XYZ file of N, CA, C and O in Angstrom:
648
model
N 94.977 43.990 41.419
C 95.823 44.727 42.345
C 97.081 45.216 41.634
O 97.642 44.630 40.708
N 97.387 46.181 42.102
C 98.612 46.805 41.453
C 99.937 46.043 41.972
O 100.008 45.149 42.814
N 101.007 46.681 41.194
C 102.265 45.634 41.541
C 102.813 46.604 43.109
O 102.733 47.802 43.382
N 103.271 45.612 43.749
C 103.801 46.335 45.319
C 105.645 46.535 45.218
O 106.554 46.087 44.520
N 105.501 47.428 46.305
C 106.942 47.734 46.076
C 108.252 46.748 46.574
O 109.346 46.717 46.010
N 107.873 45.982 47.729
C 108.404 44.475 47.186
C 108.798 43.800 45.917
O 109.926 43.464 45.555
N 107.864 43.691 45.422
C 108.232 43.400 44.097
C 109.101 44.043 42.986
O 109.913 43.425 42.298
N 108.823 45.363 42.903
C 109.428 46.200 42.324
C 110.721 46.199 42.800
O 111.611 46.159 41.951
N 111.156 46.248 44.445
C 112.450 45.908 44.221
C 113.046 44.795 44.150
O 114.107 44.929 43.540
N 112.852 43.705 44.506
C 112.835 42.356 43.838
C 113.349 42.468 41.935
O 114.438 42.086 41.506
N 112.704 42.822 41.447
C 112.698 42.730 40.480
C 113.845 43.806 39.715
O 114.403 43.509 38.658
N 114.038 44.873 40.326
C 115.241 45.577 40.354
C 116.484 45.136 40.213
O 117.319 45.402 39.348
N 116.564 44.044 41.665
C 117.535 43.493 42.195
C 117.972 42.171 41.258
O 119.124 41.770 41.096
N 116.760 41.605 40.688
C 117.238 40.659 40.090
C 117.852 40.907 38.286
O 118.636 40.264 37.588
N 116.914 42.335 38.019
C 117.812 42.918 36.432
C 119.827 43.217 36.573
O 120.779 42.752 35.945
N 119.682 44.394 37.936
C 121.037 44.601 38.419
C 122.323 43.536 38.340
O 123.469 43.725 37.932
N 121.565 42.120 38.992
C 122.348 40.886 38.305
C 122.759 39.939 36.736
O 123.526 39.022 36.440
N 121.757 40.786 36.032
C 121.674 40.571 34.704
C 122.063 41.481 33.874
O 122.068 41.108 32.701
N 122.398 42.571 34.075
C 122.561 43.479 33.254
C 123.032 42.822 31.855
O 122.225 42.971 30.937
N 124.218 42.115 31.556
C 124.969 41.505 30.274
C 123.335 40.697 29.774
O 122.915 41.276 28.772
N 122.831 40.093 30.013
C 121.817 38.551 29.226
C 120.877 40.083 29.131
O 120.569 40.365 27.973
N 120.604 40.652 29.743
C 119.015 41.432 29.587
C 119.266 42.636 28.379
O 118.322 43.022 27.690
N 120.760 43.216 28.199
C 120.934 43.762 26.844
C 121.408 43.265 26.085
O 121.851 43.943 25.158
N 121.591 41.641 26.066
C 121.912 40.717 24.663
C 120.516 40.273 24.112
O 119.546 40.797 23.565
N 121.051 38.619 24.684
C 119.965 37.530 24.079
C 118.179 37.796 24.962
O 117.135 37.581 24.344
N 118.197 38.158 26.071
C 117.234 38.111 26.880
C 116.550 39.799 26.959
O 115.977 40.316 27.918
N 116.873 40.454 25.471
C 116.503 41.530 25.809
C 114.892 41.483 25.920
O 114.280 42.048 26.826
N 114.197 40.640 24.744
C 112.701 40.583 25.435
C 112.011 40.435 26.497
O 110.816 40.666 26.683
N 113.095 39.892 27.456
C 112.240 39.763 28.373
C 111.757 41.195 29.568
O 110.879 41.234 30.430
N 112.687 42.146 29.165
C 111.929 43.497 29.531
C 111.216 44.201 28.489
O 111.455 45.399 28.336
N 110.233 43.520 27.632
C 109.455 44.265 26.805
C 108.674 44.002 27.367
O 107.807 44.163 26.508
N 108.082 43.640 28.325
C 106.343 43.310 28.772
C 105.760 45.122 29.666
O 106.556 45.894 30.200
N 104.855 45.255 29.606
C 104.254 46.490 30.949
C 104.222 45.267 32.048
O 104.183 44.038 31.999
N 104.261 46.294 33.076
C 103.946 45.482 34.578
C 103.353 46.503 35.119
O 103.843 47.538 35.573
N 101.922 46.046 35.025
C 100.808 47.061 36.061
C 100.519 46.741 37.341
O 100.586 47.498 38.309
N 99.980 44.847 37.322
C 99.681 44.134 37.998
C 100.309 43.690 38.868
O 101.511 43.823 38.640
N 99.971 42.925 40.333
C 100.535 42.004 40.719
C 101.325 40.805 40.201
O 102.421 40.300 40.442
N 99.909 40.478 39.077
C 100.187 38.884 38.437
C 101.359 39.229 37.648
O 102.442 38.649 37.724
N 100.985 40.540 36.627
C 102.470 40.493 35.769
C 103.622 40.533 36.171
O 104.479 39.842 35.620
N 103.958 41.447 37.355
C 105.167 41.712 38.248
C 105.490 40.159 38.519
O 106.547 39.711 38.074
N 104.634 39.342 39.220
C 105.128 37.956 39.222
C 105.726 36.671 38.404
O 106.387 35.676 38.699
N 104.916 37.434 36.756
C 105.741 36.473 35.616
C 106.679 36.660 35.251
O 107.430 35.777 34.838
N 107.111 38.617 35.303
C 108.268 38.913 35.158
C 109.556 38.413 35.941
O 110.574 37.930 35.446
N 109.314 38.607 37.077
C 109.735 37.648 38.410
C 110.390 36.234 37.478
O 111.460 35.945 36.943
N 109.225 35.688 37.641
C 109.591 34.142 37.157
C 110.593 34.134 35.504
O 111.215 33.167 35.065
N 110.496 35.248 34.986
C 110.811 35.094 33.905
C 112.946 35.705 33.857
O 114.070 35.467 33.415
N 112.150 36.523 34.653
C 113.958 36.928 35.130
C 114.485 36.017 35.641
O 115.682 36.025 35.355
N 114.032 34.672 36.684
C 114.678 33.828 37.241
C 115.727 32.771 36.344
O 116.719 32.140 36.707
N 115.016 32.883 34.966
C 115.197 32.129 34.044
C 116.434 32.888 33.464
O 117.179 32.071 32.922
N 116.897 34.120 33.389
C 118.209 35.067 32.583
C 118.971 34.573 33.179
O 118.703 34.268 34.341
N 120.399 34.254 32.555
C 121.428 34.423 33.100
C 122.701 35.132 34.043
O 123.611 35.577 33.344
N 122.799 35.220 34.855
C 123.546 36.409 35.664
C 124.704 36.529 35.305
O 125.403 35.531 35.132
N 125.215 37.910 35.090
C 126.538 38.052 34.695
C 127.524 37.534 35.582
O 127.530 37.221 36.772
N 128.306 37.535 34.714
C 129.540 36.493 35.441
C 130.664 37.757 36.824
O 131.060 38.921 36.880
N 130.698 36.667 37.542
C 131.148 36.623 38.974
C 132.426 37.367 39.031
O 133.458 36.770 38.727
N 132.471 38.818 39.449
C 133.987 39.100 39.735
C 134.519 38.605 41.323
O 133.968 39.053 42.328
N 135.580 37.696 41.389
C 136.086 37.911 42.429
C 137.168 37.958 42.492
O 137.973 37.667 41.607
N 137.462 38.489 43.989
C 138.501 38.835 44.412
C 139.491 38.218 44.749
O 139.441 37.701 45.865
N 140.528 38.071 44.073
C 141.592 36.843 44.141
C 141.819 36.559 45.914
O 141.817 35.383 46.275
N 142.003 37.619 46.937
C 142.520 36.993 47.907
C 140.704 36.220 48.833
O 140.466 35.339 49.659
N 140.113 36.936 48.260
C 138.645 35.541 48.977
C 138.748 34.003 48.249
O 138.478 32.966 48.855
N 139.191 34.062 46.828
C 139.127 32.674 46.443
C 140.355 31.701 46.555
O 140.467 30.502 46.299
N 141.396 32.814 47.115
C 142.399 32.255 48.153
C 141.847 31.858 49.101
O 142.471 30.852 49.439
N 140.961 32.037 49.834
C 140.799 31.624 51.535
C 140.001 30.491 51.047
O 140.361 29.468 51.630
N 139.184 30.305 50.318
C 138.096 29.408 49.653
C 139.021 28.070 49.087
O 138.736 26.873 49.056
N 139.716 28.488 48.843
C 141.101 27.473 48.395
C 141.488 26.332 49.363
O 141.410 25.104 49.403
N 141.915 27.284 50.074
C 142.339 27.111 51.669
C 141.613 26.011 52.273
O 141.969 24.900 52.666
N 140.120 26.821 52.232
C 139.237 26.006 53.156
C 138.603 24.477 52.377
O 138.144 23.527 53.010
N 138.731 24.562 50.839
C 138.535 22.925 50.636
C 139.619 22.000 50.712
O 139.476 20.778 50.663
N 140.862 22.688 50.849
C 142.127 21.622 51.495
C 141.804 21.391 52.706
O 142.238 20.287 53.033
N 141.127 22.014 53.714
C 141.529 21.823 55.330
C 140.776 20.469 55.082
O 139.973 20.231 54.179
N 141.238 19.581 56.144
C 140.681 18.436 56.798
C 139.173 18.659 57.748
O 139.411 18.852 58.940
N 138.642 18.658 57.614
C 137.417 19.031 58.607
C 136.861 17.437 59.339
O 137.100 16.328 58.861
N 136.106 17.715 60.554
C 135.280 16.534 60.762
C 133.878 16.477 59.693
O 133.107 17.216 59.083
N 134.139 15.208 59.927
C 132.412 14.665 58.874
C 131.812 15.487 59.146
O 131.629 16.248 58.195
N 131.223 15.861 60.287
C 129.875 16.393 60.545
C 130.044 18.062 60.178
O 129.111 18.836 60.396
N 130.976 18.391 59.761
C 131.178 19.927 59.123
C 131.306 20.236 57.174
O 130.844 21.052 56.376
N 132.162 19.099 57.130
C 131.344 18.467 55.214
C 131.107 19.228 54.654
O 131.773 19.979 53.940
N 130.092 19.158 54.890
C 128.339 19.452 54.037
C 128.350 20.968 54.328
O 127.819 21.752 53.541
N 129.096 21.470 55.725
C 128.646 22.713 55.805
C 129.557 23.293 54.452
O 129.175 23.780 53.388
N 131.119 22.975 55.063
C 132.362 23.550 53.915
C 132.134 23.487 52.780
O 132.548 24.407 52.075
N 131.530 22.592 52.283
C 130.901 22.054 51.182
C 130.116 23.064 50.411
O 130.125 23.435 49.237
N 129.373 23.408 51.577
C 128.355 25.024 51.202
C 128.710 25.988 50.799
O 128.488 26.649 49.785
N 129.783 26.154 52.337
C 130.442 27.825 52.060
C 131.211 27.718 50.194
O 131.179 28.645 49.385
N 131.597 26.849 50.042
C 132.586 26.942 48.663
C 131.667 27.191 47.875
O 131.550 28.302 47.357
N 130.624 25.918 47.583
C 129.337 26.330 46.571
C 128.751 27.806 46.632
O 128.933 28.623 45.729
N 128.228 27.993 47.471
C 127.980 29.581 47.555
C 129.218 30.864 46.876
O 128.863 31.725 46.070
N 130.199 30.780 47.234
C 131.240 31.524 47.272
C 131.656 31.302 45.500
O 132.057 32.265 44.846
N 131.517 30.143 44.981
C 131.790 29.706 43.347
C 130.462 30.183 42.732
O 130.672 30.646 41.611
N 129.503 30.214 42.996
C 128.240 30.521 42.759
C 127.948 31.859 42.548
O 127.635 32.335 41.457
N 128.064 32.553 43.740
C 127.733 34.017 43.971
C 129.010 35.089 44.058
O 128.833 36.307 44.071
N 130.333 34.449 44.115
C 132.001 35.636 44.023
C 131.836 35.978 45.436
O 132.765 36.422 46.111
N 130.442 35.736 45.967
C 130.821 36.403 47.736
C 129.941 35.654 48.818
O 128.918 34.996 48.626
N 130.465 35.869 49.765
C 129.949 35.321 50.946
C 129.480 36.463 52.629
O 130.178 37.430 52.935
N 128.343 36.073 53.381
C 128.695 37.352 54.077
C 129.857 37.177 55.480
O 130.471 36.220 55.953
N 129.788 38.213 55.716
C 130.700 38.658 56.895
C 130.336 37.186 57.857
O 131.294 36.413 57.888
N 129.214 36.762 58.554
C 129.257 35.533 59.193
C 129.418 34.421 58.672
O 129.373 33.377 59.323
N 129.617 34.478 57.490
C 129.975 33.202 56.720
C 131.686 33.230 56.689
O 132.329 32.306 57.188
N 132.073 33.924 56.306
C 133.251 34.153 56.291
C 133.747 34.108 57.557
O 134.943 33.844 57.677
N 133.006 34.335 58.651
C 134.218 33.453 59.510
C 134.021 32.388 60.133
O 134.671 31.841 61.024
N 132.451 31.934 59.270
C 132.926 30.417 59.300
C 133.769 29.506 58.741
O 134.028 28.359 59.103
N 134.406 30.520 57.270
C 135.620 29.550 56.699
C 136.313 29.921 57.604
O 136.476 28.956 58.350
N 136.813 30.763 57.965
C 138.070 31.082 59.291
C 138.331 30.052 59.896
O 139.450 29.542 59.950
N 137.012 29.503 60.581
C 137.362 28.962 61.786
C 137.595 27.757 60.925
O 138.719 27.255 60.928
N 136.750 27.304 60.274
C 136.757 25.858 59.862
C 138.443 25.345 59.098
O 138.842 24.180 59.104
N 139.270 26.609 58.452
C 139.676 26.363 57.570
C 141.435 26.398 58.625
O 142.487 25.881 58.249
N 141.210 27.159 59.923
C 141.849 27.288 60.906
C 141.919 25.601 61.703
O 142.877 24.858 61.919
N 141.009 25.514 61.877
C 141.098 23.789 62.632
C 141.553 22.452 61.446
O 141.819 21.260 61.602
N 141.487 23.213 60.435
C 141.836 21.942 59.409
C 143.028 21.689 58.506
O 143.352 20.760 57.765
N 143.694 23.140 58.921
C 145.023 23.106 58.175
C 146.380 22.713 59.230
O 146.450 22.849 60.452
N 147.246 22.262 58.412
C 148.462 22.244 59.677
C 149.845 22.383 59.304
O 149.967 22.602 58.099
N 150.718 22.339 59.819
C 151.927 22.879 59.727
C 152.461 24.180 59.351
O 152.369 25.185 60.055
N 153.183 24.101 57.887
C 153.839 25.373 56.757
C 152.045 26.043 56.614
O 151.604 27.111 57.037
N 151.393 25.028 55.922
C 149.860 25.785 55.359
C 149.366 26.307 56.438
O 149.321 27.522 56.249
N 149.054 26.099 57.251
C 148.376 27.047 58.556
C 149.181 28.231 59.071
O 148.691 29.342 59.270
N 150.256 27.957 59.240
C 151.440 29.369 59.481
C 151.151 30.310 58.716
O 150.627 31.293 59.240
N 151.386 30.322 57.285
C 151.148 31.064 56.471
C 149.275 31.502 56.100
O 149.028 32.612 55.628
N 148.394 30.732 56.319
C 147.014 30.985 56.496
C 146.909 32.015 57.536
O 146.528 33.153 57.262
N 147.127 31.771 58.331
C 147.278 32.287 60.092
C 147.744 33.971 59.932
O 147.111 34.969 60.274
N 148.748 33.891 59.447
C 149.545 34.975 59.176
C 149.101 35.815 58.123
O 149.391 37.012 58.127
N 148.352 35.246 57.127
C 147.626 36.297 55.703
C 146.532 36.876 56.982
O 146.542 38.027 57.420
N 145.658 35.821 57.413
C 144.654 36.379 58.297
C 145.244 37.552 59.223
O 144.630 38.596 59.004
N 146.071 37.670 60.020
C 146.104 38.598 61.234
C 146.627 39.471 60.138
O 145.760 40.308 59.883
N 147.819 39.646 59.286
C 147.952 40.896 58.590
C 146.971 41.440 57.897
O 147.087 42.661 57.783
N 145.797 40.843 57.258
C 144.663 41.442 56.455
C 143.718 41.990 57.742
O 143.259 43.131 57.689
N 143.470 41.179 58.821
C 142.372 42.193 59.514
C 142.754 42.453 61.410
O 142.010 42.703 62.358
N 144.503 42.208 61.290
C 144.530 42.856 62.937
C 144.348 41.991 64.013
O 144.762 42.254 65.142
N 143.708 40.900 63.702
C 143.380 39.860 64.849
C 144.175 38.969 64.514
O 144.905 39.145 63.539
N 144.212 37.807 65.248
C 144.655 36.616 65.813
C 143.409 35.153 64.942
O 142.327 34.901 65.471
N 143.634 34.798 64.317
C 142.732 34.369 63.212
C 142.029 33.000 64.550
O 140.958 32.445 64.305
N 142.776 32.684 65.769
C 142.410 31.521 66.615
C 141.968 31.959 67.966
O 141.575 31.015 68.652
N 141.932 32.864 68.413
C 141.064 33.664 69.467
C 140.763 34.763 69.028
O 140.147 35.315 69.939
N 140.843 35.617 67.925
C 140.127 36.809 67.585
C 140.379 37.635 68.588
O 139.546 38.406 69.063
N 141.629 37.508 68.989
C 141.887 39.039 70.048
C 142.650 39.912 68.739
O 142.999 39.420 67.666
N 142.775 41.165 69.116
C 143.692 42.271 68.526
C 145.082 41.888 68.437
O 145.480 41.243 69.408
N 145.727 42.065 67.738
C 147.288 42.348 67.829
C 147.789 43.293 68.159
O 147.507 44.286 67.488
N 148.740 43.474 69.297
C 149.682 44.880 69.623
C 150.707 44.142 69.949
O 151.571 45.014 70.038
N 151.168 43.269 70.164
C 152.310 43.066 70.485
C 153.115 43.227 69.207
O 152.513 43.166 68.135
N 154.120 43.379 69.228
C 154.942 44.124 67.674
C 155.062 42.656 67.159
O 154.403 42.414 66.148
N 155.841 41.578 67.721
C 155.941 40.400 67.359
C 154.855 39.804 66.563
O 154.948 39.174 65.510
N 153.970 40.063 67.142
C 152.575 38.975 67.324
C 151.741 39.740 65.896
O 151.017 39.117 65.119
N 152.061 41.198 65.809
C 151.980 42.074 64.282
C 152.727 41.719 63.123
O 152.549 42.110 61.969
N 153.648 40.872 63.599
C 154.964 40.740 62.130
C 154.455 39.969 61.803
O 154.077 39.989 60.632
N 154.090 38.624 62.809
C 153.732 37.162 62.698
C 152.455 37.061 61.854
O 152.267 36.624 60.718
N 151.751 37.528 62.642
C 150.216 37.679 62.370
C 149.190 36.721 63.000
O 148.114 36.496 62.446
N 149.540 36.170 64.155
C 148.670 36.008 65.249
C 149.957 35.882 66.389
O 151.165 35.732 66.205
N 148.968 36.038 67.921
C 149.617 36.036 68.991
C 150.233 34.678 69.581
O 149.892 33.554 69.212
N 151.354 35.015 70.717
C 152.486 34.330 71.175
C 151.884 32.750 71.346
O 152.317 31.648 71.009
N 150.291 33.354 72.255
C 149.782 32.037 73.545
C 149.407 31.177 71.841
O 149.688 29.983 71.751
N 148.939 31.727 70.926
C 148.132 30.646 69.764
C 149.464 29.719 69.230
O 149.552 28.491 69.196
N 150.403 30.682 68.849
C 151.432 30.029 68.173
C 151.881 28.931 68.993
O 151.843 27.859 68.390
N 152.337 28.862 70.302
C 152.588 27.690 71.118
C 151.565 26.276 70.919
O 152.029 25.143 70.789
N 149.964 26.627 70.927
C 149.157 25.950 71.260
C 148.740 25.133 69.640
O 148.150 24.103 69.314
N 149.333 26.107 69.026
C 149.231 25.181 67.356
C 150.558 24.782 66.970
O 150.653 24.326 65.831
N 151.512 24.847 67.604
C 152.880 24.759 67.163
C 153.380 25.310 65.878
O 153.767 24.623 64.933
N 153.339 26.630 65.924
C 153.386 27.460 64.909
C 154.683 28.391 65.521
O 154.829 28.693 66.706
N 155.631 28.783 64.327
C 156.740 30.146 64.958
C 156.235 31.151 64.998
O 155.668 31.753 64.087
N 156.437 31.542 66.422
C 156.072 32.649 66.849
C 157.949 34.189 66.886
O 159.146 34.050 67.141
N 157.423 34.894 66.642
C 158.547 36.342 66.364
C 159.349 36.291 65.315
O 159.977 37.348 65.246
N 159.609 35.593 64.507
C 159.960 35.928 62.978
C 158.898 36.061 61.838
O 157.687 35.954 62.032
N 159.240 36.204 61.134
C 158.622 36.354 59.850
C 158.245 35.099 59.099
O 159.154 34.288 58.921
N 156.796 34.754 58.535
C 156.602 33.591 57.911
C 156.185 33.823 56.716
O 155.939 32.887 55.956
């Protein structure tokens, strides 16, 4: 059987991550033809084995990642936080629903000065309220960077600048 286009992009996807190892040390391993199924699959296996170029990230995500292995969490969330970081050190990114699972997690686990200022990077980077995810319009609640009712309920200053 011929190779399927699954595979083909599979196998795309996994050079794209290699680019640096596949034009150094690992350049043999794109000397093979791939007609087949079977070959497409050793190639597969054989790319699994290259090294992936190294991870750009973005200083303010490995800020929040920061963040979130200081917070205090309950036991039974651990293993999750635990994840999100591994992933995030692993891969430079995380997706959009992952990411606000550090939010939340990293929101319930910080406190005082560190959460004010967490709180506040959050609503100025994306507009919301990092603890009910409403919008900001109140001008105050824009400087701050989350709203009046949160700041009370976390004991956080609310209408100056943090």
């Amino acid at each position: 059987m011929t190779i399927t286009q699954p595979q083909i992009n599979f196998i795309q996807s996994l050079c794209a991550e290699r680019t640096e190892a596949l034009a150094g040390d690992y350049a043999h391993v794109m000397d093979t033809t791939v007609t087949t199924k079977q070959e497409a699959s050793d190639l597969i296996s054989a790319l699994k084995q290259v090294p992936r170029d190294p991870v750009q990230v973005d200083p303010v995500d490995a800020n929040r990642i920061d963040l979130l292995e200081q917070a205090t969490v309950a036991p039974k969330h651990s293993d999750f936080r635990d994840s999100l970081v591994s992933q995030f050190r692993d891969r430079g990114r995380l997706s959009d629903k992952q990411w606000k699972w550090v939010d939340r997690l990293t929101a319930k686990g910080l406190k005082g000065d560190a959460l004010a200022e967490w709180a506040s990077a959050y609503g100025h980077r994306t507009g919301q309220c990092v603890f009910c995810f409403r919008d900001l319009s109140d001008e105050r609640s824009v400087h701050v960077g989350y709203g009046k009712e949160c700041a009370s309920k976390h004991g956080l200053p609310w209408g100056v600048s943090i």
